[in-house]
């Protein structure tokens, strides 16, 4: 007999919690750090909202969750690539100096 799978548990539950709590929290912190860059803030907050929505869809075992998950990861990779370019071309990026300047 085949076991009928129901609900979310194990690694998938960990993924849902990550998408609902940890990913949006980290994204909001990033938006606060780059508050001087409005495009980055809007994209960060959009990504945080998308992450929460995706976590809810996966948790509810929605039939569209895997398609939206694919879109999420493609969008996230594009966003990471763009973020890797911003520090090179943005002279107003925050600079963290751990030593005092004399």
N, CA, C and O atoms as a DFTB+ gen file, in Angstrom:
408 C
 N C O
     1  1       0.833      -1.191       0.000
     2  2       0.000       0.000       0.000
     3  2       0.875       1.252       0.000
     4  3       1.937       1.299       0.622
     5  1       0.401       2.238      -0.705
     6  2       1.104       3.504      -0.734
     7  2       0.632       4.383       0.416
     8  3      -0.551       4.439       0.750
     9  1       1.589       5.052       0.995
    10  2       1.269       5.986       2.063
    11  2       0.853       7.318       1.446
    12  3       1.571       7.858       0.605
    13  1      -0.272       7.839       1.845
    14  2      -0.738       9.125       1.333
    15  2      -0.073      10.224       2.156
    16  3      -0.216      10.285       3.377
    17  1       0.659      11.093       1.454
    18  2       1.361      12.180       2.125
    19  2       0.424      13.359       2.337
    20  3      -0.307      13.759       1.432
    21  1       0.456      13.898       3.522
    22  2      -0.347      15.069       3.852
    23  2       0.475      16.017       4.700
    24  3       1.270      15.593       5.540
    25  1       0.278      17.291       4.474
    26  2       0.917      18.287       5.313
    27  2       2.368      18.544       4.960
    28  3       2.891      18.033       3.970
    29  1       2.993      19.336       5.784
    30  2       4.373      19.756       5.587
    31  2       5.151      19.409       6.838
    32  3       4.749      19.762       7.946
    33  1       6.267      18.716       6.663
    34  2       7.123      18.387       7.806
    35  2       8.545      18.219       7.333
    36  3       8.810      18.208       6.131
    37  1       9.457      18.090       8.266
    38  2      10.864      17.882       7.935
    39  2      11.498      19.106       7.289
    40  3      11.284      20.239       7.718
    41  1      12.288      18.848       6.237
    42  2      13.008      19.920       5.558
    43  2      12.064      20.913       4.900
    44  3      12.373      22.102       4.825
    45  1      10.934      20.449       4.429
    46  2       9.978      21.358       3.799
    47  2       9.392      22.322       4.831
    48  3       9.148      23.488       4.522
    49  1       9.169      21.843       6.045
    50  2       8.704      22.720       7.112
    51  2       9.777      23.755       7.453
    52  3       9.469      24.928       7.662
    53  1      11.037      23.317       7.507
    54  2      12.147      24.244       7.749
    55  2      12.200      25.301       6.648
    56  3      12.410      26.481       6.930
    57  1      12.013      24.886       5.399
    58  2      11.991      25.826       4.280
    59  2      10.865      26.847       4.459
    60  3      11.075      28.041       4.248
    61  1       9.681      26.388       4.843
    62  2       8.544      27.291       5.042
    63  2       8.828      28.311       6.140
    64  3       8.542      29.497       5.977
    65  1       9.386      27.856       7.245
    66  2       9.722      28.769       8.347
    67  2      10.781      29.772       7.894
    68  3      10.716      30.950       8.247
    69  1      11.749      29.308       7.119
    70  2      12.775      30.204       6.596
    71  2      12.152      31.266       5.695
    72  3      12.490      32.445       5.797
    73  1      11.247      30.852       4.817
    74  2      10.602      31.798       3.901
    75  2       9.666      32.763       4.629
    76  3       9.481      33.898       4.191
    77  1       9.077      32.312       5.739
    78  2       8.124      33.149       6.470
    79  2       8.781      34.087       7.469
    80  3       8.256      35.169       7.728
    81  1       9.933      33.692       8.042
    82  2      10.521      34.475       9.135
    83  2      11.928      34.974       8.805
    84  3      12.167      36.181       8.766
    85  1      12.846      34.055       8.569
    86  2      14.260      34.422       8.461
    87  2      14.586      35.212       7.196
    88  3      15.288      36.221       7.263
    89  1      14.092      34.772       6.062
    90  2      14.378      35.478       4.802
    91  2      13.824      36.902       4.800
    92  3      14.555      37.828       4.450
    93  1      12.555      37.114       5.180
    94  2      12.063      38.496       5.216
    95  2      12.808      39.363       6.238
    96  3      13.056      40.543       5.988
    97  1      13.160      38.784       7.378
    98  2      13.881      39.566       8.394
    99  2      15.238      40.016       7.861
   100  3      15.616      41.176       8.026
   101  1      15.968      39.111       7.227
   102  2      17.269      39.476       6.648
   103  2      17.137      40.492       5.531
   104  3      17.975      41.382       5.388
   105  1      16.091      40.356       4.745
   106  2      15.872      41.283       3.643
   107  2      15.525      42.673       4.166
   108  3      15.978      43.671       3.605
   109  1      14.739      42.753       5.217
   110  2      14.403      44.052       5.807
   111  2      15.648      44.706       6.416
   112  3      15.824      45.920       6.310
   113  1      16.505      43.912       7.048
   114  2      17.763      44.462       7.583
   115  2      18.604      45.022       6.443
   116  3      19.182      46.102       6.568
   117  1      18.673      44.294       5.335
   118  2      19.420      44.785       4.175
   119  2      18.819      46.090       3.662
   120  3      19.553      47.005       3.289
   121  1      17.494      46.183       3.640
   122  2      16.831      47.410       3.190
   123  2      17.165      48.574       4.114
   124  3      17.323      49.703       3.651
   125  1      17.273      48.315       5.407
   126  2      17.622      49.377       6.359
   127  2      19.056      49.853       6.129
   128  3      19.335      51.050       6.201
   129  1      19.958      48.922       5.854
   130  2      21.359      49.293       5.604
   131  2      21.458      50.157       4.349
   132  3      22.207      51.133       4.327
   133  1      20.714      49.809       3.315
   134  2      20.759      50.541       2.044
   135  2      19.587      51.509       1.912
   136  3      19.052      51.687       0.818
   137  1      19.190      52.128       3.003
   138  2      18.043      53.031       3.011
   139  2      18.254      54.220       2.073
   140  3      17.282      54.800       1.590
   141  1      19.492      54.587       1.812
   142  2      19.801      55.715       0.927
   143  2      19.584      55.378      -0.544
   144  3      19.623      56.268      -1.394
   145  1      19.356      54.112      -0.852
   146  2      19.183      53.662      -2.232
   147  2      17.739      53.189      -2.407
   148  3      17.454      52.014      -2.173
   149  1      16.814      54.074      -2.816
   150  2      15.390      53.750      -2.822
   151  2      15.020      52.548      -3.694
   152  3      14.112      51.794      -3.344
   153  1      15.701      52.360      -4.811
   154  2      15.388      51.208      -5.671
   155  2      15.681      49.910      -4.924
   156  3      14.896      48.964      -4.979
   157  1      16.814      49.872      -4.228
   158  2      17.183      48.676      -3.466
   159  2      16.167      48.411      -2.359
   160  3      15.810      47.259      -2.113
   161  1      15.705      49.450      -1.697
   162  2      14.726      49.285      -0.608
   163  2      13.413      48.721      -1.152
   164  3      12.843      47.799      -0.569
   165  1      12.938      49.270      -2.256
   166  2      11.678      48.786      -2.840
   167  2      11.825      47.325      -3.280
   168  3      10.944      46.506      -3.019
   169  1      12.931      47.001      -3.943
   170  2      13.138      45.625      -4.382
   171  2      13.296      44.676      -3.196
   172  3      12.797      43.551      -3.235
   173  1      13.982      45.118      -2.144
   174  2      14.130      44.287      -0.942
   175  2      12.773      44.010      -0.294
   176  3      12.474      42.871       0.063
   177  1      11.965      45.039      -0.144
   178  2      10.661      44.854       0.502
   179  2       9.725      44.006      -0.368
   180  3       8.909      43.243       0.149
   181  1       9.849      44.145      -1.681
   182  2       9.074      43.293      -2.590
   183  2       9.502      41.843      -2.439
   184  3       8.666      40.940      -2.399
   185  1      10.814      41.625      -2.355
   186  2      11.330      40.269      -2.176
   187  2      10.874      39.683      -0.840
   188  3      10.558      38.495      -0.769
   189  1      10.836      40.488       0.210
   190  2      10.375      40.010       1.517
   191  2       8.898      39.603       1.452
   192  3       8.515      38.562       1.986
   193  1       8.076      40.420       0.801
   194  2       6.653      40.086       0.673
   195  2       6.462      38.825      -0.180
   196  3       5.623      37.979       0.129
   197  1       7.244      38.713      -1.248
   198  2       7.173      37.539      -2.118
   199  2       7.583      36.285      -1.345
   200  3       6.993      35.221      -1.526
   201  1       8.584      36.413      -0.491
   202  2       9.062      35.292       0.322
   203  2       7.974      34.817       1.286
   204  3       7.758      33.615       1.440
   205  1       7.297      35.755       1.927
   206  2       6.216      35.398       2.853
   207  2       5.084      34.707       2.101
   208  3       4.568      33.686       2.553
   209  1       4.702      35.258       0.964
   210  2       3.638      34.668       0.157
   211  2       4.008      33.256      -0.288
   212  3       3.177      32.350      -0.240
   213  1       5.254      33.071      -0.720
   214  2       5.707      31.749      -1.143
   215  2       5.696      30.761       0.020
   216  3       5.275      29.617      -0.147
   217  1       6.151      31.189       1.191
   218  2       6.130      30.317       2.361
   219  2       4.731      29.857       2.711
   220  3       4.527      28.696       3.067
   221  1       3.767      30.756       2.612
   222  2       2.373      30.392       2.890
   223  2       1.853      29.401       1.855
   224  3       1.170      28.437       2.201
   225  1       2.178      29.640       0.579
   226  2       1.718      28.730      -0.475
   227  2       2.283      27.323      -0.295
   228  3       1.561      26.335      -0.434
   229  1       3.569      27.237       0.012
   230  2       4.180      25.913       0.196
   231  2       3.594      25.243       1.432
   232  3       3.302      24.048       1.403
   233  1       3.421      25.983       2.505
   234  2       2.880      25.427       3.742
   235  2       1.471      24.876       3.524
   236  3       1.109      23.834       4.070
   237  1       0.682      25.592       2.716
   238  2      -0.693      25.153       2.432
   239  2      -0.738      24.066       1.354
   240  3      -1.818      23.582       1.017
   241  1       0.404      23.683       0.815
   242  2       0.524      22.691      -0.256
   243  2      -0.354      23.105      -1.447
   244  3      -1.148      22.320      -1.966
   245  1      -0.182      24.347      -1.851
   246  2      -0.926      24.879      -2.986
   247  2      -0.401      24.268      -4.282
   248  3       0.798      24.012      -4.402
   249  1      -1.269      24.035      -5.235
   250  2      -0.849      23.380      -6.477
   251  2       0.044      24.265      -7.334
   252  3       0.763      23.749      -8.189
   253  1       0.023      25.574      -7.137
   254  2       0.874      26.493      -7.894
   255  2       2.187      26.808      -7.191
   256  3       2.984      27.591      -7.708
   257  1       2.427      26.223      -6.039
   258  2       3.594      26.576      -5.233
   259  2       4.913      26.301      -5.960
   260  3       5.828      27.121      -5.880
   261  1       5.036      25.188      -6.656
   262  2       6.304      24.855      -7.313
   263  2       6.600      25.798      -8.481
   264  3       7.756      26.153      -8.711
   265  1       5.583      26.200      -9.206
   266  2       5.785      27.151     -10.305
   267  2       6.233      28.503      -9.747
   268  3       7.148      29.127     -10.286
   269  1       5.596      28.950      -8.680
   270  2       5.950      30.233      -8.073
   271  2       7.316      30.143      -7.398
   272  3       8.060      31.122      -7.367
   273  1       7.644      28.975      -6.859
   274  2       8.964      28.771      -6.268
   275  2      10.058      28.946      -7.320
   276  3      11.091      29.556      -7.047
   277  1       9.836      28.422      -8.502
   278  2      10.799      28.577      -9.598
   279  2      10.971      30.058      -9.950
   280  3      12.094      30.528     -10.131
   281  1       9.867      30.786     -10.045
   282  2       9.928      32.227     -10.329
   283  2      10.675      32.948      -9.223
   284  3      11.477      33.842      -9.492
   285  1      10.416      32.564      -7.978
   286  2      11.085      33.194      -6.835
   287  2      12.598      33.022      -6.913
   288  3      13.345      33.982      -6.728
   289  1      13.051      31.797      -7.188
   290  2      14.492      31.562      -7.224
   291  2      15.156      32.267      -8.406
   292  3      16.278      32.754      -8.269
   293  1      14.503      32.333      -9.547
   294  2      15.064      33.060     -10.687
   295  2      15.152      34.544     -10.359
   296  3      16.167      35.186     -10.632
   297  1      14.090      35.087      -9.773
   298  2      14.099      36.506      -9.405
   299  2      15.162      36.789      -8.348
   300  3      15.848      37.810      -8.402
   301  1      15.291      35.886      -7.398
   302  2      16.278      36.080      -6.337
   303  2      17.706      36.067      -6.889
   304  3      18.540      36.868      -6.467
   305  1      17.987      35.166      -7.825
   306  2      19.324      35.118      -8.424
   307  2      19.617      36.379      -9.225
   308  3      20.733      36.896      -9.180
   309  1      18.621      36.881      -9.958
   310  2      18.806      38.138     -10.692
   311  2      19.076      39.288      -9.730
   312  3      19.926      40.140      -9.988
   313  1      18.346      39.302      -8.623
   314  2      18.531      40.346      -7.604
   315  2      19.922      40.248      -6.982
   316  3      20.564      41.275      -6.761
   317  1      20.396      39.049      -6.696
   318  2      21.737      38.876      -6.128
   319  2      22.801      39.370      -7.102
   320  3      23.774      40.004      -6.693
   321  1      22.617      39.081      -8.388
   322  2      23.572      39.546      -9.398
   323  2      23.587      41.066      -9.446
   324  3      24.653      41.679      -9.495
   325  1      22.395      41.681      -9.430
   326  2      22.332      43.137      -9.459
   327  2      23.001      43.738      -8.218
   328  3      23.712      44.739      -8.308
   329  1      22.767      43.117      -7.066
   330  2      23.385      43.616      -5.834
   331  2      24.902      43.504      -5.889
   332  3      25.605      44.330      -5.308
   333  1      25.406      42.499      -6.575
   334  2      26.863      42.370      -6.666
   335  2      27.464      43.475      -7.523
   336  3      28.643      43.796      -7.375
   337  1      26.670      44.065      -8.419
   338  2      27.162      45.157      -9.262
   339  2      27.032      46.513      -8.594
   340  3      27.841      47.403      -8.855
   341  1      26.041      46.691      -7.743
   342  2      25.768      47.989      -7.129
   343  2      26.962      48.556      -6.371
   344  3      27.270      49.732      -6.567
   345  1      27.657      47.803      -5.519
   346  2      28.773      48.416      -4.787
   347  2      29.875      48.946      -5.700
   348  3      30.573      49.893      -5.337
   349  1      30.037      48.356      -6.864
   350  2      31.087      48.815      -7.769
   351  2      30.745      50.145      -8.423
   352  3      31.638      50.937      -8.723
   353  1      29.465      50.394      -8.646
   354  2      29.055      51.578      -9.385
   355  2      28.368      52.630      -8.530
   356  3      28.027      53.701      -9.032
   357  1      28.162      52.353      -7.267
   358  2      27.438      53.275      -6.402
   359  2      28.405      53.929      -5.425
   360  3      28.785      53.304      -4.434
   361  1      28.810      55.164      -5.677
   362  2      29.774      55.820      -4.780
   363  2      29.182      56.178      -3.420
   364  3      29.933      56.482      -2.493
   365  1      27.854      56.151      -3.275
   366  2      27.248      56.514      -1.993
   367  2      26.923      55.303      -1.142
   368  3      26.213      55.422      -0.143
   369  1      27.433      54.136      -1.522
   370  2      27.139      52.931      -0.737
   371  2      27.711      53.077       0.673
   372  3      28.699      53.784       0.869
   373  1      27.109      52.427       1.635
   374  2      27.638      52.543       2.998
   375  2      28.995      51.859       3.104
   376  3      29.203      50.761       2.589
   377  1      29.885      52.520       3.767
   378  2      31.209      51.959       3.997
   379  2      31.356      51.758       5.497
   380  3      31.097      52.663       6.290
   381  1      31.769      50.579       5.865
   382  2      31.912      50.269       7.277
   383  2      33.388      50.249       7.624
   384  3      34.147      49.416       7.128
   385  1      33.779      51.164       8.472
   386  2      35.168      51.211       8.919
   387  2      35.193      50.747      10.371
   388  3      34.620      51.382      11.256
   389  1      35.850      49.657      10.585
   390  2      35.879      49.094      11.933
   391  2      36.957      49.740      12.782
   392  3      37.002      49.541      13.996
   393  1      37.824      50.514      12.147
   394  2      38.839      51.226      12.911
   395  2      38.534      52.709      12.810
   396  3      38.057      53.195      11.785
   397  1      38.816      53.406      13.877
   398  2      38.562      54.854      13.854
   399  2      39.583      55.533      12.962
   400  3      40.749      55.144      12.897
   401  1      39.104      56.562      12.277
   402  2      40.015      57.322      11.405
   403  2      40.605      58.457      12.219
   404  3      39.898      59.159      12.941
   405  1      41.889      58.622      12.093
   406  2      42.568      59.681      12.864
   407  2      43.091      60.747      11.944
   408  3      43.691      61.719      12.403
